[in-house]
Short mmCIF file of C-alpha atoms in Angstrom, two decimals:
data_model
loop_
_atom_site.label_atom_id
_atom_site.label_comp_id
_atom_site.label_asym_id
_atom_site.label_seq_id
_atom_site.Cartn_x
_atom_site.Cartn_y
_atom_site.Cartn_z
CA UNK A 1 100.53 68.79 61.82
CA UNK A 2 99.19 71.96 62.50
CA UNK A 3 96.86 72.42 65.44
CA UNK A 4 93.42 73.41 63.78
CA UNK A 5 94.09 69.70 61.52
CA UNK A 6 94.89 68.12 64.03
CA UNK A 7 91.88 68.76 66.51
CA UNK A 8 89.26 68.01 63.39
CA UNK A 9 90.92 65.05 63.10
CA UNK A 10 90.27 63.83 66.21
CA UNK A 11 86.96 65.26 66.58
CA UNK A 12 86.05 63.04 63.69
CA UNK A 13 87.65 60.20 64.68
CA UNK A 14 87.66 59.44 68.13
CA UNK A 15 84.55 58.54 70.22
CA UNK A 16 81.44 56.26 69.04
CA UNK A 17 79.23 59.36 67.62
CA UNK A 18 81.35 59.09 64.33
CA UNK A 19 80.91 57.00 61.41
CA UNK A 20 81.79 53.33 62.12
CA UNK A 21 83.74 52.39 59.23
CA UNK A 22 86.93 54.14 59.28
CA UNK A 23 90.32 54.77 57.92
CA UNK A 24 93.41 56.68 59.17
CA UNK A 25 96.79 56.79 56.90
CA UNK A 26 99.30 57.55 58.71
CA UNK A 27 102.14 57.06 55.66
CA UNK A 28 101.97 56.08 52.20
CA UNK A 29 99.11 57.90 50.74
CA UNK A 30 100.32 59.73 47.78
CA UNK A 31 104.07 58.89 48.28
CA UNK A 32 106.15 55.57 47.24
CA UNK A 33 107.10 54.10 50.51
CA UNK A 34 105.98 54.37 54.71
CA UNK A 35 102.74 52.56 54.08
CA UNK A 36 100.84 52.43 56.91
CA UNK A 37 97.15 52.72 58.06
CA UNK A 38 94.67 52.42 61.06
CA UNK A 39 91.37 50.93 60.39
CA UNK A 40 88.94 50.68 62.73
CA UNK A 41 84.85 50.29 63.47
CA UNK A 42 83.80 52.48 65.83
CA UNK A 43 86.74 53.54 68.15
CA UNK A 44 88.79 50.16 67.45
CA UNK A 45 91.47 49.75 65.14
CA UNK A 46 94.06 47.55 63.30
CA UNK A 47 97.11 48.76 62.01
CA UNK A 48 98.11 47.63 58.52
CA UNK A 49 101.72 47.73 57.39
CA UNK A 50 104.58 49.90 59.01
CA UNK A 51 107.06 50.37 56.34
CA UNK A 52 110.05 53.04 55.77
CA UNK A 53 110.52 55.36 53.21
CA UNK A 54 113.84 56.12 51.51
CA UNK A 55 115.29 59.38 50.82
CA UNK A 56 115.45 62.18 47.99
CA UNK A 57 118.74 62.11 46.58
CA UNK A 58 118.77 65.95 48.37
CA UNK A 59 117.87 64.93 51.90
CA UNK A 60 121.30 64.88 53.26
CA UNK A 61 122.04 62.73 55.98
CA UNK A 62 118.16 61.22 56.07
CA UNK A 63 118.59 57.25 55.80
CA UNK A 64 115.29 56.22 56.48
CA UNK A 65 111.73 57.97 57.18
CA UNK A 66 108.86 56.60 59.66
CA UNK A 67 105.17 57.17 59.96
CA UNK A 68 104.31 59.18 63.35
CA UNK A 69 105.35 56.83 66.34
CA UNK A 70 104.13 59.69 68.39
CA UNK A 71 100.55 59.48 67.26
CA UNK A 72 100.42 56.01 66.95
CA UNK A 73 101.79 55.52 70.90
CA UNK A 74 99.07 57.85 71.81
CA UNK A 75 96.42 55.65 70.35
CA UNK A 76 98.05 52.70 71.20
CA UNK A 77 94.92 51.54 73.50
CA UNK A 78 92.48 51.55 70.79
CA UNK A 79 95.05 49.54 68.29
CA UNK A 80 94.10 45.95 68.93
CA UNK A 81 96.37 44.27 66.03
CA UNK A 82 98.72 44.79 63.58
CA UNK A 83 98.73 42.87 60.37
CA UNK A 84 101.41 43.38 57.46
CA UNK A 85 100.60 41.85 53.64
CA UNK A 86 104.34 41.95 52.64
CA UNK A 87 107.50 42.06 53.41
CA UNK A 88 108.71 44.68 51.54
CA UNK A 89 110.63 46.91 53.53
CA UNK A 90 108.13 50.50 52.75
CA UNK A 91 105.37 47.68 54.44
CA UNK A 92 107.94 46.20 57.23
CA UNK A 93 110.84 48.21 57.71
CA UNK A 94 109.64 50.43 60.68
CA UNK A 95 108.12 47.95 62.78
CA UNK A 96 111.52 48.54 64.95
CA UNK A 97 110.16 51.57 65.71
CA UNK A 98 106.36 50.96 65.88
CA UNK A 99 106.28 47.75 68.00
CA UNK A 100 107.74 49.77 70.91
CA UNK A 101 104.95 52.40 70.59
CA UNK A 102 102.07 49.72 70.83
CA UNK A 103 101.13 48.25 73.98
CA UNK A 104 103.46 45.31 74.77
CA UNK A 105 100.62 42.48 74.23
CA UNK A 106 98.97 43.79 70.82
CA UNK A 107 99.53 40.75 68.60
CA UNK A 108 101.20 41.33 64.95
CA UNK A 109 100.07 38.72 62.28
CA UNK A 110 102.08 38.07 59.08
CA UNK A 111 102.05 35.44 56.44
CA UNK A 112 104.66 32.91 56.93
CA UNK A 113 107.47 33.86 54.70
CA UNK A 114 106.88 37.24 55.93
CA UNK A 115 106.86 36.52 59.24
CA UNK A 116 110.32 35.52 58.67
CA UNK A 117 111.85 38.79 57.95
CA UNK A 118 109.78 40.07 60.94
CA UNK A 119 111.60 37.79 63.41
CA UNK A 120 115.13 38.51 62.17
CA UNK A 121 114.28 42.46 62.44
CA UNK A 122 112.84 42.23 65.58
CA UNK A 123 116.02 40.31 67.23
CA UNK A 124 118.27 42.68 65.67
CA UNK A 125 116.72 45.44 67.77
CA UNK A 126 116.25 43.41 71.16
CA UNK A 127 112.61 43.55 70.96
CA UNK A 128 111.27 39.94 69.84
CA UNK A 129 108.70 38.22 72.23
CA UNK A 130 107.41 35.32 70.30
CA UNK A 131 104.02 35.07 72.20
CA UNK A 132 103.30 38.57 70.04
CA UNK A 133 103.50 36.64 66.60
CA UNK A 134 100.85 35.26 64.81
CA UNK A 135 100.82 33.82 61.19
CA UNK A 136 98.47 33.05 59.07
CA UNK A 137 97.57 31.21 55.91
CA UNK A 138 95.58 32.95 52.69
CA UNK A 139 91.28 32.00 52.48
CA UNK A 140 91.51 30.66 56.68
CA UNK A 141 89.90 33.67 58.67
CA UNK A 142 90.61 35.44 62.06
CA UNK A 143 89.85 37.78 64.07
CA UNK A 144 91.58 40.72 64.52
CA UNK A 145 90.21 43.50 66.98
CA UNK A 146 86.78 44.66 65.19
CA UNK A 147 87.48 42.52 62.27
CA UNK A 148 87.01 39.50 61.17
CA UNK A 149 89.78 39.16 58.51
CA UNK A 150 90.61 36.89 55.88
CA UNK A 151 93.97 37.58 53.59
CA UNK A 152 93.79 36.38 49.97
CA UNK A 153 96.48 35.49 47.72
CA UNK A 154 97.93 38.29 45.21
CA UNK A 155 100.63 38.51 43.10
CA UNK A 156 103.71 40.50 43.29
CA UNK A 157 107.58 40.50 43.68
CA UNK A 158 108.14 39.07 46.24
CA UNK A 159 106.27 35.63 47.82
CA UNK A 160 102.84 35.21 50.04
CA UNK A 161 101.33 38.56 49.48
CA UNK A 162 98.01 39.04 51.00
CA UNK A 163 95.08 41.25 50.29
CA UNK A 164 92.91 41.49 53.31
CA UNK A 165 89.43 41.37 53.91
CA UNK A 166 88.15 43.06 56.97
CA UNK A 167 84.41 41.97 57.79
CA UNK A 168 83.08 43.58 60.51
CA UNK A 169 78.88 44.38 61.56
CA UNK A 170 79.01 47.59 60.04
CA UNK A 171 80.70 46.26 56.35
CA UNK A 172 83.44 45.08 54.86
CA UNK A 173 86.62 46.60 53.52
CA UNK A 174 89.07 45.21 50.77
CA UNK A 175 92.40 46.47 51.11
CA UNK A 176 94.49 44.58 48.18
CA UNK A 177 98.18 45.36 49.88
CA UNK A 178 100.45 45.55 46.72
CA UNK A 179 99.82 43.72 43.78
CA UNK A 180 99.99 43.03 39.94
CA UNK A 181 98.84 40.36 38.16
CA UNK A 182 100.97 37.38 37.09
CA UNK A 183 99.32 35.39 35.21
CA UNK A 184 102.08 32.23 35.24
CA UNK A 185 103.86 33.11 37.90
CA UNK A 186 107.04 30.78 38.36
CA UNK A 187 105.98 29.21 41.52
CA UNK A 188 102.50 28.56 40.60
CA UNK A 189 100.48 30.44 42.94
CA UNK A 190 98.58 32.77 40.81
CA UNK A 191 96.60 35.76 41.65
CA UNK A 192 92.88 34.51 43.29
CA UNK A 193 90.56 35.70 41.37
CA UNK A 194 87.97 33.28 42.55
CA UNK A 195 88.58 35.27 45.75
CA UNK A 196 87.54 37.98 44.01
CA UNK A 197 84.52 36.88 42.25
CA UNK A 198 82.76 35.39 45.74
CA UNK A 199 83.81 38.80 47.52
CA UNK A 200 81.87 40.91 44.59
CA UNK A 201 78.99 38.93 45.11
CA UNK A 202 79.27 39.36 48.88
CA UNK A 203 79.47 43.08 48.34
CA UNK A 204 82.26 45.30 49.29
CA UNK A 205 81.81 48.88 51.27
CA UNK A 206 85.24 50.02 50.53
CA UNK A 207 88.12 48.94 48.35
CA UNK A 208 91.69 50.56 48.76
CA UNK A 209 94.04 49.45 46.09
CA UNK A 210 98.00 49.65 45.80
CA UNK A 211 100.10 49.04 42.58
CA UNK A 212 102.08 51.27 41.98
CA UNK A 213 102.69 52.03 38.22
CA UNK A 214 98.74 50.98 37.44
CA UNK A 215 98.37 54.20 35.54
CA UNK A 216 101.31 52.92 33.14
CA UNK A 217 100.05 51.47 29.76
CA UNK A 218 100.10 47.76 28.93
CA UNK A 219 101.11 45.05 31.42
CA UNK A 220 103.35 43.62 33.59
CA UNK A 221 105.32 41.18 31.93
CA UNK A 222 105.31 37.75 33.87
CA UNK A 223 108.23 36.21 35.55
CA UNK A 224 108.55 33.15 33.53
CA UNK A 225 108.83 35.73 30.54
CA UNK A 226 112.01 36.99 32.49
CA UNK A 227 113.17 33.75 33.15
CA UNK A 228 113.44 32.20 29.69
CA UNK A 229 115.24 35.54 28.67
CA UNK A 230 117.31 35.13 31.46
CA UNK A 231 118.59 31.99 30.14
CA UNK A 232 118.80 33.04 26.51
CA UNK A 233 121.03 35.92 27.26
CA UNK A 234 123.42 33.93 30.13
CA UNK A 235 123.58 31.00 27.54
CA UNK A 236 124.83 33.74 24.60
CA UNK A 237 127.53 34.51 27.01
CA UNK A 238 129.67 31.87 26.47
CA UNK A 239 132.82 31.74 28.68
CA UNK A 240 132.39 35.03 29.94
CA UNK A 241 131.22 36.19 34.10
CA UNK A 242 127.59 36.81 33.99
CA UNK A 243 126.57 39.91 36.62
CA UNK A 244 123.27 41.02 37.47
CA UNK A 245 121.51 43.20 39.58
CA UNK A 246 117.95 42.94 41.35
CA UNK A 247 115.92 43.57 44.53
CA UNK A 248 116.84 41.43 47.02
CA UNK A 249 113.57 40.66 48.13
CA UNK A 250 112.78 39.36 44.33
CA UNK A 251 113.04 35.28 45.62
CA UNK A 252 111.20 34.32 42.07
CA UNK A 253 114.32 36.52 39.96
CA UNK A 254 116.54 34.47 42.13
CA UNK A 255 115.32 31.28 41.07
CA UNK A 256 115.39 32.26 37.29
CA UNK A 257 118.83 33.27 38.04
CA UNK A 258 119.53 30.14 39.45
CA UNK A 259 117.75 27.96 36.68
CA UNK A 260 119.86 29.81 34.31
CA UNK A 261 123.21 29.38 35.91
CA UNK A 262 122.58 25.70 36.75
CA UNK A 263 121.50 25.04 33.20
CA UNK A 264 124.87 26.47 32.22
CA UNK A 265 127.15 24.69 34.24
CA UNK A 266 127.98 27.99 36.61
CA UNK A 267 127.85 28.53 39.96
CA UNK A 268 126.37 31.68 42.17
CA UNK A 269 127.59 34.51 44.03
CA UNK A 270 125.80 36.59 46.14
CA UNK A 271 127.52 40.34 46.58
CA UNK A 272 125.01 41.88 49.43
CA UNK A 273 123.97 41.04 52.71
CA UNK A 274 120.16 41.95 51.77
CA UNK A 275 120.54 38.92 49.44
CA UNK A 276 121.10 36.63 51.96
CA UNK A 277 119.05 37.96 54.45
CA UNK A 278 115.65 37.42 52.62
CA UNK A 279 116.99 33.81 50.88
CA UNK A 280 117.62 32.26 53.76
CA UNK A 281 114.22 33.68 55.03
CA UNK A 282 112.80 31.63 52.45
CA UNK A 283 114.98 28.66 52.52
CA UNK A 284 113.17 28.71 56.52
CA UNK A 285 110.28 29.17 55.18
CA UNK A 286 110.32 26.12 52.38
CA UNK A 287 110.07 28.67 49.98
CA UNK A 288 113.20 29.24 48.12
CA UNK A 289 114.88 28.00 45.14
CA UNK A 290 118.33 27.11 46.55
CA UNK A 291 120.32 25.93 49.94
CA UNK A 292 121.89 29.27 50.53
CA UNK A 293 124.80 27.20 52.03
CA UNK A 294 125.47 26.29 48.22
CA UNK A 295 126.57 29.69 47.58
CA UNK A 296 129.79 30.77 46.62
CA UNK A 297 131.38 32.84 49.12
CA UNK A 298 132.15 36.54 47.85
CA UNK A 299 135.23 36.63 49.55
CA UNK A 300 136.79 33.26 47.38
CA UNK A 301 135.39 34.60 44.20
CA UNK A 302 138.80 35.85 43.34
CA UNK A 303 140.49 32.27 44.08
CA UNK A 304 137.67 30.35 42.26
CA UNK A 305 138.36 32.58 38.85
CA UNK A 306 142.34 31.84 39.31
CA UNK A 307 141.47 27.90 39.88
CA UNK A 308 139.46 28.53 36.73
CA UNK A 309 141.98 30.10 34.90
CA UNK A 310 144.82 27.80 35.66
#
């Protein structure tokens, strides 16, 4: 950041002469992936998201990209929270990196699910502390340095994401997190539009929206769509292996997947660590469609398709 940016920047935002409502992004404005933002009211702040960004196909030897640590350590006494709506990794994977640069006691609040996939990161790099965690259910509100905040229900790939609501004296901000609109989604909790509704009559002061391909024609087509072709196209396949590829995060595709096989007579294989890592998340969590213990190793595929064979 060059020098001249970088002192308006602060100019504008630090101290109580500025404007009260405001908002910092620190990574995913303009880009797919690294979302993260500070909001604050006066000269206090939340931090929303801290996700990764994957390399170009031409950045060499680049596995991940983070927001500014740097920046956010030296701010870390005005940050007061950190809340994440998903747990997509460009909204979760560079918390290993951004916990450290907060002070040790600033609390991070997740839905449940979510919180999850937090936990398992955060042993993996030595740096859990449960007393830090805090999770939180969709419509019950809390308070989260300036803000009060309440997280609605939205609808995307992955379960329990959470548009916030941040009320504080000065307004109130409605930052959706990622979204689309399902409108029969295949676990039944739809997008909250009555949400929606009450907060339009309450009056919003800012809303900062994220879906990415929003700009594309048409609409989304709903997961119980993909799950009835799903089964249409494994049931065609008779006597024949049945491969398919998705995002491992995609818990609803898995359970299509799994109606599907179970509805004709085959059993599942998981090829992927990711896989496992975010069903048995899930399966903690109450929320997924299968015991991942009644998986079929990877390793004994080979011997089960001999058995079968013989």
């Amino acid at each position: 950041m060059e020098d001249s940016v970088k002192r308006k920047m602060e100019q504008f935002y630090e101290g109580v002469d500025g404007p009260p409502l405001r908002v910092l992004p620190i990574g995913g404005l303009g880009e797919i992936g690294m979302n993260c933002m500070l909001v604050g009211n006066c000269d206090r702040y939340i931090l929303i998201d801290a996700g990764v960004m994957f390399p170009d196909y031409d950045e060499f030897g680049v596995q991940k990209i983070i927001p500014d640590t740097t920046f956010i350590k030296k701010w870390s006494h005005k940050i007061e929270a950190v809340i994440i709506t998903h747990g997509h990794e460009d909204h979760i994977g560079a918390l290993p990196w951004v916990i450290p640069a907060l002070d040790s006691t600033t609390p991070i609040f997740a839905s449940s699910f979510t919180m999850e996939l937090i936990k398992k990161r955060l042993k993996e790099f030595g740096i859990f502390l449960s007393s830090r965690l805090k999770s939180f259910r969709v419509r019950n509100r809390f308070q989260a340095g300036p803000f009060e905040v309440e997280p609605i229900r939205v609808t995307h790939s992955i379960p329990d994401c959470c548009g916030l609501v941040l009320r504080c004296g000065d307004g109130t901000i409605f930052h959706t997190g990622d979204w689309k609109i399902d409108e029969s989604p295949v676990d039944g909790r739809i997008f909250d539009r009555e949400a929606l509704e009450e907060l339009s009559k309450e009056g919003v002061t800012l809303m900062m929206s994220d879906s990415t391909n929003i700009l594309s024609p048409g609409r989304s087509t709903s997961e119980s769509v993909v799950a009835s072709s799903l089964l249409r196209h494994v049931s065609e396949a008779k006597g024949r292996r049945v491969i398919t590829t998705q995002f491992a995060s995609n818990i609803h595709r898995i359970g299509s997947i799994k109606a599907a096989a179970d509805l004709t007579g085959r059993r599942l294989v998981f090829v992927g660590m990711s896989l496992r890592t975010y069903l048995e998340a899930a399966f903690r969590d109450g929320k997924a469609p299968l015991d991942p213990s009644t998986l079929v190793c990877s390793n004994l595929l080979d011997k089960l398709l001999i058995q079968l064979l013989l």
